[in-house]
PDB file of C-alpha atoms in Angstrom:
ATOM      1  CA  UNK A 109     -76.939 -91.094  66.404  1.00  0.00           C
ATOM      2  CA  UNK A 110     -76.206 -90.175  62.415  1.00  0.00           C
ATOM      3  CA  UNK A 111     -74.001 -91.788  61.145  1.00  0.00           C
ATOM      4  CA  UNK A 112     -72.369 -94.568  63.639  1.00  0.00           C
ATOM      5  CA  UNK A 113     -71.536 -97.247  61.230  1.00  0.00           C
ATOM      6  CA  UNK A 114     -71.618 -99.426  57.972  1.00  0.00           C
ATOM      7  CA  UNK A 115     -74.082-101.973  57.615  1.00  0.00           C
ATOM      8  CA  UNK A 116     -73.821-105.190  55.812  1.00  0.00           C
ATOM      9  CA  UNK A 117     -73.775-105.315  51.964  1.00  0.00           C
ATOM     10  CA  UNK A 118     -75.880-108.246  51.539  1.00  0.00           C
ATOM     11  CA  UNK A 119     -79.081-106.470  52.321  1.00  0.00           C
ATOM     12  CA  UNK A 120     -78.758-103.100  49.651  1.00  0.00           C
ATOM     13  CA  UNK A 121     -81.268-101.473  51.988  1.00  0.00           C
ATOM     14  CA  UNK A 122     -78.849-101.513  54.824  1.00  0.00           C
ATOM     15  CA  UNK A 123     -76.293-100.088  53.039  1.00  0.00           C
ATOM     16  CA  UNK A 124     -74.680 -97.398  55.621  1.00  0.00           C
ATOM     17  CA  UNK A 125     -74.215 -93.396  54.451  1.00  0.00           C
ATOM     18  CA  UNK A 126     -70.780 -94.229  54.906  1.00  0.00           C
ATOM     19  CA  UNK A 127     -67.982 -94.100  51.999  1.00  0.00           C
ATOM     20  CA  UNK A 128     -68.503 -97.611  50.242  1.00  0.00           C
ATOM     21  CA  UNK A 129     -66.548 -98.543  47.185  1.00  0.00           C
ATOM     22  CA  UNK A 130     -68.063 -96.867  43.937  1.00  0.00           C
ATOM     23  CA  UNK A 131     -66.829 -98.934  41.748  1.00  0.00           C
ATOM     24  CA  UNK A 132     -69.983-101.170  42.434  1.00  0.00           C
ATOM     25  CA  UNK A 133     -72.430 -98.945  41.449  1.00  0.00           C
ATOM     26  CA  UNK A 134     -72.907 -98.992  37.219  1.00  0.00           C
ATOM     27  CA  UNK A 135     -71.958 -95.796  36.462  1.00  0.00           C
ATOM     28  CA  UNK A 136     -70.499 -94.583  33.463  1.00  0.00           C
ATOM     29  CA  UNK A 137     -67.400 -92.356  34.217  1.00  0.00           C
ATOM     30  CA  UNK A 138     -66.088 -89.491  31.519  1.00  0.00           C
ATOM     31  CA  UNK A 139     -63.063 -87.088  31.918  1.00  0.00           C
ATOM     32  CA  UNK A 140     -64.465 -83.352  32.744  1.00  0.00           C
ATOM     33  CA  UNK A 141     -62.113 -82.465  29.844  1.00  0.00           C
ATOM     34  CA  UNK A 142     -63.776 -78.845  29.554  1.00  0.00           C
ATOM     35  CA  UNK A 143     -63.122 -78.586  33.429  1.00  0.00           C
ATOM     36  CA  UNK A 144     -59.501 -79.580  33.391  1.00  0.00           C
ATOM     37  CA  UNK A 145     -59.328 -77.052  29.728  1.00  0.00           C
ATOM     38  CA  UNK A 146     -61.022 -74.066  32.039  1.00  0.00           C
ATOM     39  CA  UNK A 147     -58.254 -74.654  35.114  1.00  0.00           C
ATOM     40  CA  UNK A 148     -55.164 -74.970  32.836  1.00  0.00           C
ATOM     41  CA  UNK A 149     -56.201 -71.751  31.285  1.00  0.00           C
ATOM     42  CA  UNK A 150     -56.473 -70.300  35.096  1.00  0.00           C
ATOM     43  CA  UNK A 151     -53.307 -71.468  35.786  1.00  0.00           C
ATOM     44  CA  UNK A 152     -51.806 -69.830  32.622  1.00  0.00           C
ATOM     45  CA  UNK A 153     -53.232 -66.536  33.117  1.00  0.00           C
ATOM     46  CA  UNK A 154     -51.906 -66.653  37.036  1.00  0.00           C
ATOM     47  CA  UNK A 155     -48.965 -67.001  35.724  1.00  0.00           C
ATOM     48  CA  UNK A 156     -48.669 -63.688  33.156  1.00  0.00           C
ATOM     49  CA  UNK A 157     -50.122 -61.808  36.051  1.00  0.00           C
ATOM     50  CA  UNK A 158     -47.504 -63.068  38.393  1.00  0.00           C
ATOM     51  CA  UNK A 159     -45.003 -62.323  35.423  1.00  0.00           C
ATOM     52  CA  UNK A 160     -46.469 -58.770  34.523  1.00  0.00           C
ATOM     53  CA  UNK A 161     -44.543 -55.908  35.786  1.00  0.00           C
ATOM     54  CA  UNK A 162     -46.260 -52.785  37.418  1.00  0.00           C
ATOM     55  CA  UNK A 163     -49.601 -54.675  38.298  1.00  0.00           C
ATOM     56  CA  UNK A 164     -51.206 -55.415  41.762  1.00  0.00           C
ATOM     57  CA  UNK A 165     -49.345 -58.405  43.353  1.00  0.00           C
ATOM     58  CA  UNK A 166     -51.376 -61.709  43.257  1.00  0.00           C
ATOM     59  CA  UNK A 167     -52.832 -63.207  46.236  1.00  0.00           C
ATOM     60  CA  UNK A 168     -50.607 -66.234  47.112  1.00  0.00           C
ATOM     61  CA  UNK A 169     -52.978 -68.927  47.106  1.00  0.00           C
ATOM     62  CA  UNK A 170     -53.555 -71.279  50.720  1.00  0.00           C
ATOM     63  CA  UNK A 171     -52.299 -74.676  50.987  1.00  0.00           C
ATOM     64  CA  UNK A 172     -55.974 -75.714  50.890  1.00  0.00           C
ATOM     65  CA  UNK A 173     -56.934 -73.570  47.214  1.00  0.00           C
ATOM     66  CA  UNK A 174     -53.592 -75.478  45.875  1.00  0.00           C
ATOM     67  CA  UNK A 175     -54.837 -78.727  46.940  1.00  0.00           C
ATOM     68  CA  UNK A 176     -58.619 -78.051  45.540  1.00  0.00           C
ATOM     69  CA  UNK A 177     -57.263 -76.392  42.459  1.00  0.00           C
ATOM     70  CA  UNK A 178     -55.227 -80.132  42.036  1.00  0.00           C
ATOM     71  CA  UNK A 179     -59.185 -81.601  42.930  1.00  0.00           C
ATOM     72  CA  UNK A 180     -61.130 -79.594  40.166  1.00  0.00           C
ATOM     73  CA  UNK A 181     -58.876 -80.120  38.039  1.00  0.00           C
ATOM     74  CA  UNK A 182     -58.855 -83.578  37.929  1.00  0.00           C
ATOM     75  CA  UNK A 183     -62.776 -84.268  38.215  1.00  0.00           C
ATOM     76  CA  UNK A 184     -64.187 -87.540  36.390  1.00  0.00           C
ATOM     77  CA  UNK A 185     -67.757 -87.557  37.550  1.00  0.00           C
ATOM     78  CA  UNK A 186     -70.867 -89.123  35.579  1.00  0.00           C
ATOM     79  CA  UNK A 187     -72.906 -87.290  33.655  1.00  0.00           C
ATOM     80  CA  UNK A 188     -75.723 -87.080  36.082  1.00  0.00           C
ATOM     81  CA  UNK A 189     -73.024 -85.162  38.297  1.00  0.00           C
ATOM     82  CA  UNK A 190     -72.305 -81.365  37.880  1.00  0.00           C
ATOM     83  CA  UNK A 191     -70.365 -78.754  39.334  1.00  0.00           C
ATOM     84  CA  UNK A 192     -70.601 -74.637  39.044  1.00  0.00           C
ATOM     85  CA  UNK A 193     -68.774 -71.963  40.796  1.00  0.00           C
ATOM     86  CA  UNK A 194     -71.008 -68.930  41.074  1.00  0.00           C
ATOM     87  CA  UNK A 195     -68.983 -66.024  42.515  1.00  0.00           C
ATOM     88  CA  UNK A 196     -66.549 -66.773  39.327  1.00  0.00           C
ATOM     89  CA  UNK A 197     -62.957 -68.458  38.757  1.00  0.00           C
ATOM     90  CA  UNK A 198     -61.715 -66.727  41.097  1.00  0.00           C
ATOM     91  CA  UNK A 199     -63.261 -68.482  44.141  1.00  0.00           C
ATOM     92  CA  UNK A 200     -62.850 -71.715  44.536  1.00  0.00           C
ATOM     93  CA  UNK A 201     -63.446 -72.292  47.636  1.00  0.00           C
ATOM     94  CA  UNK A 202     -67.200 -71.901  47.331  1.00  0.00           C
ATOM     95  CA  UNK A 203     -69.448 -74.098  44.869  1.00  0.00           C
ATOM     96  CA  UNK A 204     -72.373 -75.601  44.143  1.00  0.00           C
ATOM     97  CA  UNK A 205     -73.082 -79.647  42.773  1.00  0.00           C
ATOM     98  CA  UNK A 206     -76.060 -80.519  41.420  1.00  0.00           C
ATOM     99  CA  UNK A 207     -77.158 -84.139  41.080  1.00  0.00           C
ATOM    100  CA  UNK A 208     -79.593 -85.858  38.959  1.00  0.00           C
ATOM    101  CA  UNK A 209     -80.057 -89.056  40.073  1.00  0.00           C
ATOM    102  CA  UNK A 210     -80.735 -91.772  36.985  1.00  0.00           C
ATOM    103  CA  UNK A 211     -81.538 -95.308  39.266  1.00  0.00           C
ATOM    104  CA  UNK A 212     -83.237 -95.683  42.724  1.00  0.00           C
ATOM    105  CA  UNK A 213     -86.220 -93.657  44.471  1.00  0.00           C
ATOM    106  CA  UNK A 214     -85.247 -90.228  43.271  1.00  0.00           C
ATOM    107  CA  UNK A 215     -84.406 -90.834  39.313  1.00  0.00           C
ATOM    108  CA  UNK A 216     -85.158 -87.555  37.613  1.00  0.00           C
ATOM    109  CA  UNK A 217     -85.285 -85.083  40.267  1.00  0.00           C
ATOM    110  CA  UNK A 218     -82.669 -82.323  40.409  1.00  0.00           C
ATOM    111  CA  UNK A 219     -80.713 -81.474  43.960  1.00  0.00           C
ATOM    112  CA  UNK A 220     -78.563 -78.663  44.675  1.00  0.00           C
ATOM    113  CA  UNK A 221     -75.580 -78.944  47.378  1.00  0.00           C
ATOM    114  CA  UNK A 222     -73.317 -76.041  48.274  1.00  0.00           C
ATOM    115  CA  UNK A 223     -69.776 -76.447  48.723  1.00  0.00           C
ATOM    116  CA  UNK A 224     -67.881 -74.406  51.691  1.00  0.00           C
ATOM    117  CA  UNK A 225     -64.104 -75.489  51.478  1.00  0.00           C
ATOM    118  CA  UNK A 226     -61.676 -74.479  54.512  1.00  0.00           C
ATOM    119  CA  UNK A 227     -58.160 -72.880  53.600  1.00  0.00           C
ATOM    120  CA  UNK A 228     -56.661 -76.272  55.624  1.00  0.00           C
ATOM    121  CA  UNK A 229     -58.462 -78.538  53.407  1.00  0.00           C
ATOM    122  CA  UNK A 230     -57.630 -81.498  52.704  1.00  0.00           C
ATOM    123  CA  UNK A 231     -56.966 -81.850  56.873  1.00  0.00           C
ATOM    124  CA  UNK A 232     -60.752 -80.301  57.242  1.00  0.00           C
ATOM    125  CA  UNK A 233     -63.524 -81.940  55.325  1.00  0.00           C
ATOM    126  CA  UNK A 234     -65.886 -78.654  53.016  1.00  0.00           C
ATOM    127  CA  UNK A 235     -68.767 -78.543  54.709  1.00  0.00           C
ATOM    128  CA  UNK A 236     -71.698 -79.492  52.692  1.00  0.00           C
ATOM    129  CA  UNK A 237     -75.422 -78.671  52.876  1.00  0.00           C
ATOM    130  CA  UNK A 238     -78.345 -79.758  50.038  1.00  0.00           C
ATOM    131  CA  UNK A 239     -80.123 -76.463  48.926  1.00  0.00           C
ATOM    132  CA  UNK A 240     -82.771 -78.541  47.270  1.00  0.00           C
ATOM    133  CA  UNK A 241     -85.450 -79.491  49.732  1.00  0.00           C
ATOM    134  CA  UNK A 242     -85.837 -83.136  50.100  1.00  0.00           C
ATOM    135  CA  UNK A 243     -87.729 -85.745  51.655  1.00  0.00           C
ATOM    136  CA  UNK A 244     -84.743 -87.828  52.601  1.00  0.00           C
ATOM    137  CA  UNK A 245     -83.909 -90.307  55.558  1.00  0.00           C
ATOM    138  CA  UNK A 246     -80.457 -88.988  55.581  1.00  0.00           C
ATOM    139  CA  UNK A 247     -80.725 -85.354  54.795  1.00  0.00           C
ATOM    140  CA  UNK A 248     -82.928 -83.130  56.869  1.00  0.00           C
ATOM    141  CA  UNK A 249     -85.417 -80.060  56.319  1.00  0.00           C
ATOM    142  CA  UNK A 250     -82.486 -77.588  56.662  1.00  0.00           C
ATOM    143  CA  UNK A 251     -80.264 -79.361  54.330  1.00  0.00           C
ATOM    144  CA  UNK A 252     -78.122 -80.828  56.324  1.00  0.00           C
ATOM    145  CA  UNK A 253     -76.178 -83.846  54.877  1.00  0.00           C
ATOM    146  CA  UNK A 254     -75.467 -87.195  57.162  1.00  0.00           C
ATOM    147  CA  UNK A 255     -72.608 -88.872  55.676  1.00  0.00           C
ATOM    148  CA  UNK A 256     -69.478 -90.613  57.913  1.00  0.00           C
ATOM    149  CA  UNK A 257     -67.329 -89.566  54.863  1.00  0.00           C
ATOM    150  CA  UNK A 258     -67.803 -85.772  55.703  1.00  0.00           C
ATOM    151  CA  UNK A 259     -67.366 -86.124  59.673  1.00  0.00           C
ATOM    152  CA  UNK A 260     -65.959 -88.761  61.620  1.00  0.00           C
ATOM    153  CA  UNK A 261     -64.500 -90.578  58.511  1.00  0.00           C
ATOM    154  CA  UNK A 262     -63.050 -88.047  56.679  1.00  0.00           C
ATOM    155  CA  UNK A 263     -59.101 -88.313  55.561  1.00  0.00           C
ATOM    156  CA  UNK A 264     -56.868 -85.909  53.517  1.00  0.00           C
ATOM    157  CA  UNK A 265     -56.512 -88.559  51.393  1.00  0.00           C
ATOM    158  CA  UNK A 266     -60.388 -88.118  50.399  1.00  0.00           C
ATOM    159  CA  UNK A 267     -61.137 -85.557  48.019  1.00  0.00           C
ATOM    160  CA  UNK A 268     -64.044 -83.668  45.906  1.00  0.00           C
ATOM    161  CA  UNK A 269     -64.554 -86.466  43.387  1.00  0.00           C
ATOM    162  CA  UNK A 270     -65.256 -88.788  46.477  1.00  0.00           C
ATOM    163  CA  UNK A 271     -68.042 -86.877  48.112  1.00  0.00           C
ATOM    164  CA  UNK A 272     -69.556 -86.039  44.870  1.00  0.00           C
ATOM    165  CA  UNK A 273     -70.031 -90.016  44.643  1.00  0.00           C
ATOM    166  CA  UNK A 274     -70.646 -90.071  48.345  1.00  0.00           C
ATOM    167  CA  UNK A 275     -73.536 -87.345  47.598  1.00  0.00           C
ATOM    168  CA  UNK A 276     -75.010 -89.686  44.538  1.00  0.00           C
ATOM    169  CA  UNK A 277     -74.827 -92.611  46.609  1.00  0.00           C
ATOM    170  CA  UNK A 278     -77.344 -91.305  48.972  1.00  0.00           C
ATOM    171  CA  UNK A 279     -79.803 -90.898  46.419  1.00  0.00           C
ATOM    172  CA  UNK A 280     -79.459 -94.394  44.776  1.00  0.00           C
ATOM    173  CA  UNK A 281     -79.179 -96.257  48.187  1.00  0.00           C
ATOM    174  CA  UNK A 282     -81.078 -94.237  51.205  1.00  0.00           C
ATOM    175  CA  UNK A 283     -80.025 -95.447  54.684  1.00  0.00           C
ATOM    176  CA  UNK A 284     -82.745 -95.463  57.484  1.00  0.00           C
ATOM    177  CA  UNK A 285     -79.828 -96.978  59.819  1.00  0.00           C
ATOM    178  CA  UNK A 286     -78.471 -93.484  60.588  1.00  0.00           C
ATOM    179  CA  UNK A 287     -81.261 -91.223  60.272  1.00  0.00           C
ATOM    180  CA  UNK A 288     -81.401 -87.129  59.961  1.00  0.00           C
ATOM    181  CA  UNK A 289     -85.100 -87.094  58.874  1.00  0.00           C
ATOM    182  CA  UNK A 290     -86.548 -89.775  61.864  1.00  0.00           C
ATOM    183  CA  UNK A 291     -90.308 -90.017  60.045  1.00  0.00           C
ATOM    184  CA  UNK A 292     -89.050 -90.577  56.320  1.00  0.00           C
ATOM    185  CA  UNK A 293     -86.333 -93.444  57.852  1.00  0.00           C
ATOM    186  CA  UNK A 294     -89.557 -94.730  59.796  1.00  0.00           C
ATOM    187  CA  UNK A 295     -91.543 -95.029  56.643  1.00  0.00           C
ATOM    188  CA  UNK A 296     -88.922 -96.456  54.372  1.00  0.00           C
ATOM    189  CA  UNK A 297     -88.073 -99.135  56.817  1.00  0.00           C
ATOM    190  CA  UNK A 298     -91.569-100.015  57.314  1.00  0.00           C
ATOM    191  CA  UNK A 299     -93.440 -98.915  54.035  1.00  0.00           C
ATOM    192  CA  UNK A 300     -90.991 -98.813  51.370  1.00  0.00           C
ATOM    193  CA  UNK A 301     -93.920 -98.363  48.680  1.00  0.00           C
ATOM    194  CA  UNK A 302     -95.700 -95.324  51.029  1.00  0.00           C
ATOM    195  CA  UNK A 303     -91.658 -93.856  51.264  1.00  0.00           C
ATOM    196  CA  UNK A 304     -91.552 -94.049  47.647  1.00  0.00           C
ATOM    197  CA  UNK A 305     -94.954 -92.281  47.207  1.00  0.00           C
ATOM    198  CA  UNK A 306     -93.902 -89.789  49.348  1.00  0.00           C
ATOM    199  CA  UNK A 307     -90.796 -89.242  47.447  1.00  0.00           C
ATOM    200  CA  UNK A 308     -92.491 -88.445  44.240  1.00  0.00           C
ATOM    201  CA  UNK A 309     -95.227 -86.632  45.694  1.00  0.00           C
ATOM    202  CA  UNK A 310     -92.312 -84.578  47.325  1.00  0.00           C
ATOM    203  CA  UNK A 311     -90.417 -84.041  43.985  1.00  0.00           C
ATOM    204  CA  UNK A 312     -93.501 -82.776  42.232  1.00  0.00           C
ATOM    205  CA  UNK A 313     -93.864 -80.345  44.181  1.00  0.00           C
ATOM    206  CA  UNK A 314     -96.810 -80.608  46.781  1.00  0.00           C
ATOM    207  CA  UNK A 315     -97.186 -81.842  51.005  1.00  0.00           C
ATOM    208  CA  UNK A 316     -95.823 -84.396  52.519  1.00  0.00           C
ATOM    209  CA  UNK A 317     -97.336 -84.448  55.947  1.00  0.00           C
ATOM    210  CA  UNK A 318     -97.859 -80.648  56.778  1.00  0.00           C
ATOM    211  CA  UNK A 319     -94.389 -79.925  54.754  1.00  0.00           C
ATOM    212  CA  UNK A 320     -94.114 -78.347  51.828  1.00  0.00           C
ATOM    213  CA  UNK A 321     -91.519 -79.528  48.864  1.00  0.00           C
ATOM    214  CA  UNK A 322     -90.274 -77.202  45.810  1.00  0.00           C
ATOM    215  CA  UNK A 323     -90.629 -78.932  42.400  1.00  0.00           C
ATOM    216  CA  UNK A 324     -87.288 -80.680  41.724  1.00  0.00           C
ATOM    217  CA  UNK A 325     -88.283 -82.682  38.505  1.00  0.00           C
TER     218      UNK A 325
END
């Protein structure tokens, strides 16, 4: 079943896709200070148009854009971490991450995730999916995403910054434990240097098996 449980930390191939503590991974965090600039200037201009007279009325905003507004604007991800919103400012609710990984099996390669966020966030986790195609024990052909953090283990005290890292995390520690791809889990429990083969051979761009993976690198 995906995603049943955390593993030990003694063994950092057991690690579980579960939320672990970030802080033990050496990253280097900086303030998205252009992020938090482009949402205070949001805010502003809400505000005039509220203010102006004779104008359309503003769309009061859900409980869950006020909460992910609050999110965004406080972002501190690492470099390697990036976020877009491409139907504009003026939905939120629907992004895109990308994430280039810089330590473990999948250093250089580029992966896409969309964002869907619910108007009840922070009481429903988004739902995520990878757009990127990607040999991955814990992320399947269709892009969907096995981590506790975004099902079972989800709490409104969680937010956007944590499954960013939850997201990164996959890449630098891949969990065969709680499997969505069943062969690549088989093959990086039992031939770590064949899984990491197939990883690069995957990221290239080329076959793995009889499927096909888009350049990522």
């Amino acid at each position: 079943m995906c995603c049943v449980g955390s593993q030990p930390a003694a063994n950092p191939r057991e690690f579980s896709s579960s939320f672990v503590l970030f802080s033990s991974l050496s990253l280097r965090f900086f303030p998205n200070r252009r992020m938090i600039k482009l949402f205070k200037v949001k805010e502003k201009q809400r505000e005039l148009a509220e203010n102006a007279s004779g104008g359309p009325p503003v769309k009061k905003q859900s409980a869950g854009e006020l909460r992910l507004h609050k999110d965004i604007s406080e972002l501190n991800l690492p470099t390697s971490c990036t976020i877009q919103f491409p139907n504009g400012k003026d939905d939120l609710m629907n992004f895109e991450v990308s994430i280039r990984p810089d330590e473990g099996y999948y250093t250089g390669g580029t992966f896409s995730f969309s964002f869907q966020v619910s108007p009840i966030y922070p009481h429903e986790a988004p739902k995520v999916k990878c757009k990127t195609k990607v040999y991955h024990p814990n992320i399947d052909l269709e892009g969907n995403v096995c981590l506790n953090i975004l099902r079972e283990d989800w709490k409104p005290v969680l937010n956007i910054n944590t499954v960013i890292y939850g997201l990164y995390h996959l890449f630098t520690e891949p969990n065969y434990e709680d499997p969505l791809n069943h062969d690549a889990a088989a093959i990086l429990r039992e031939n770590p240097k064949l899984f990491e083969s197939n990883v690069r051979r995957a990221m290239a761009g080329g076959y793995v098996g009889q499927t096909y993976f888009t350049r990522c690198v």
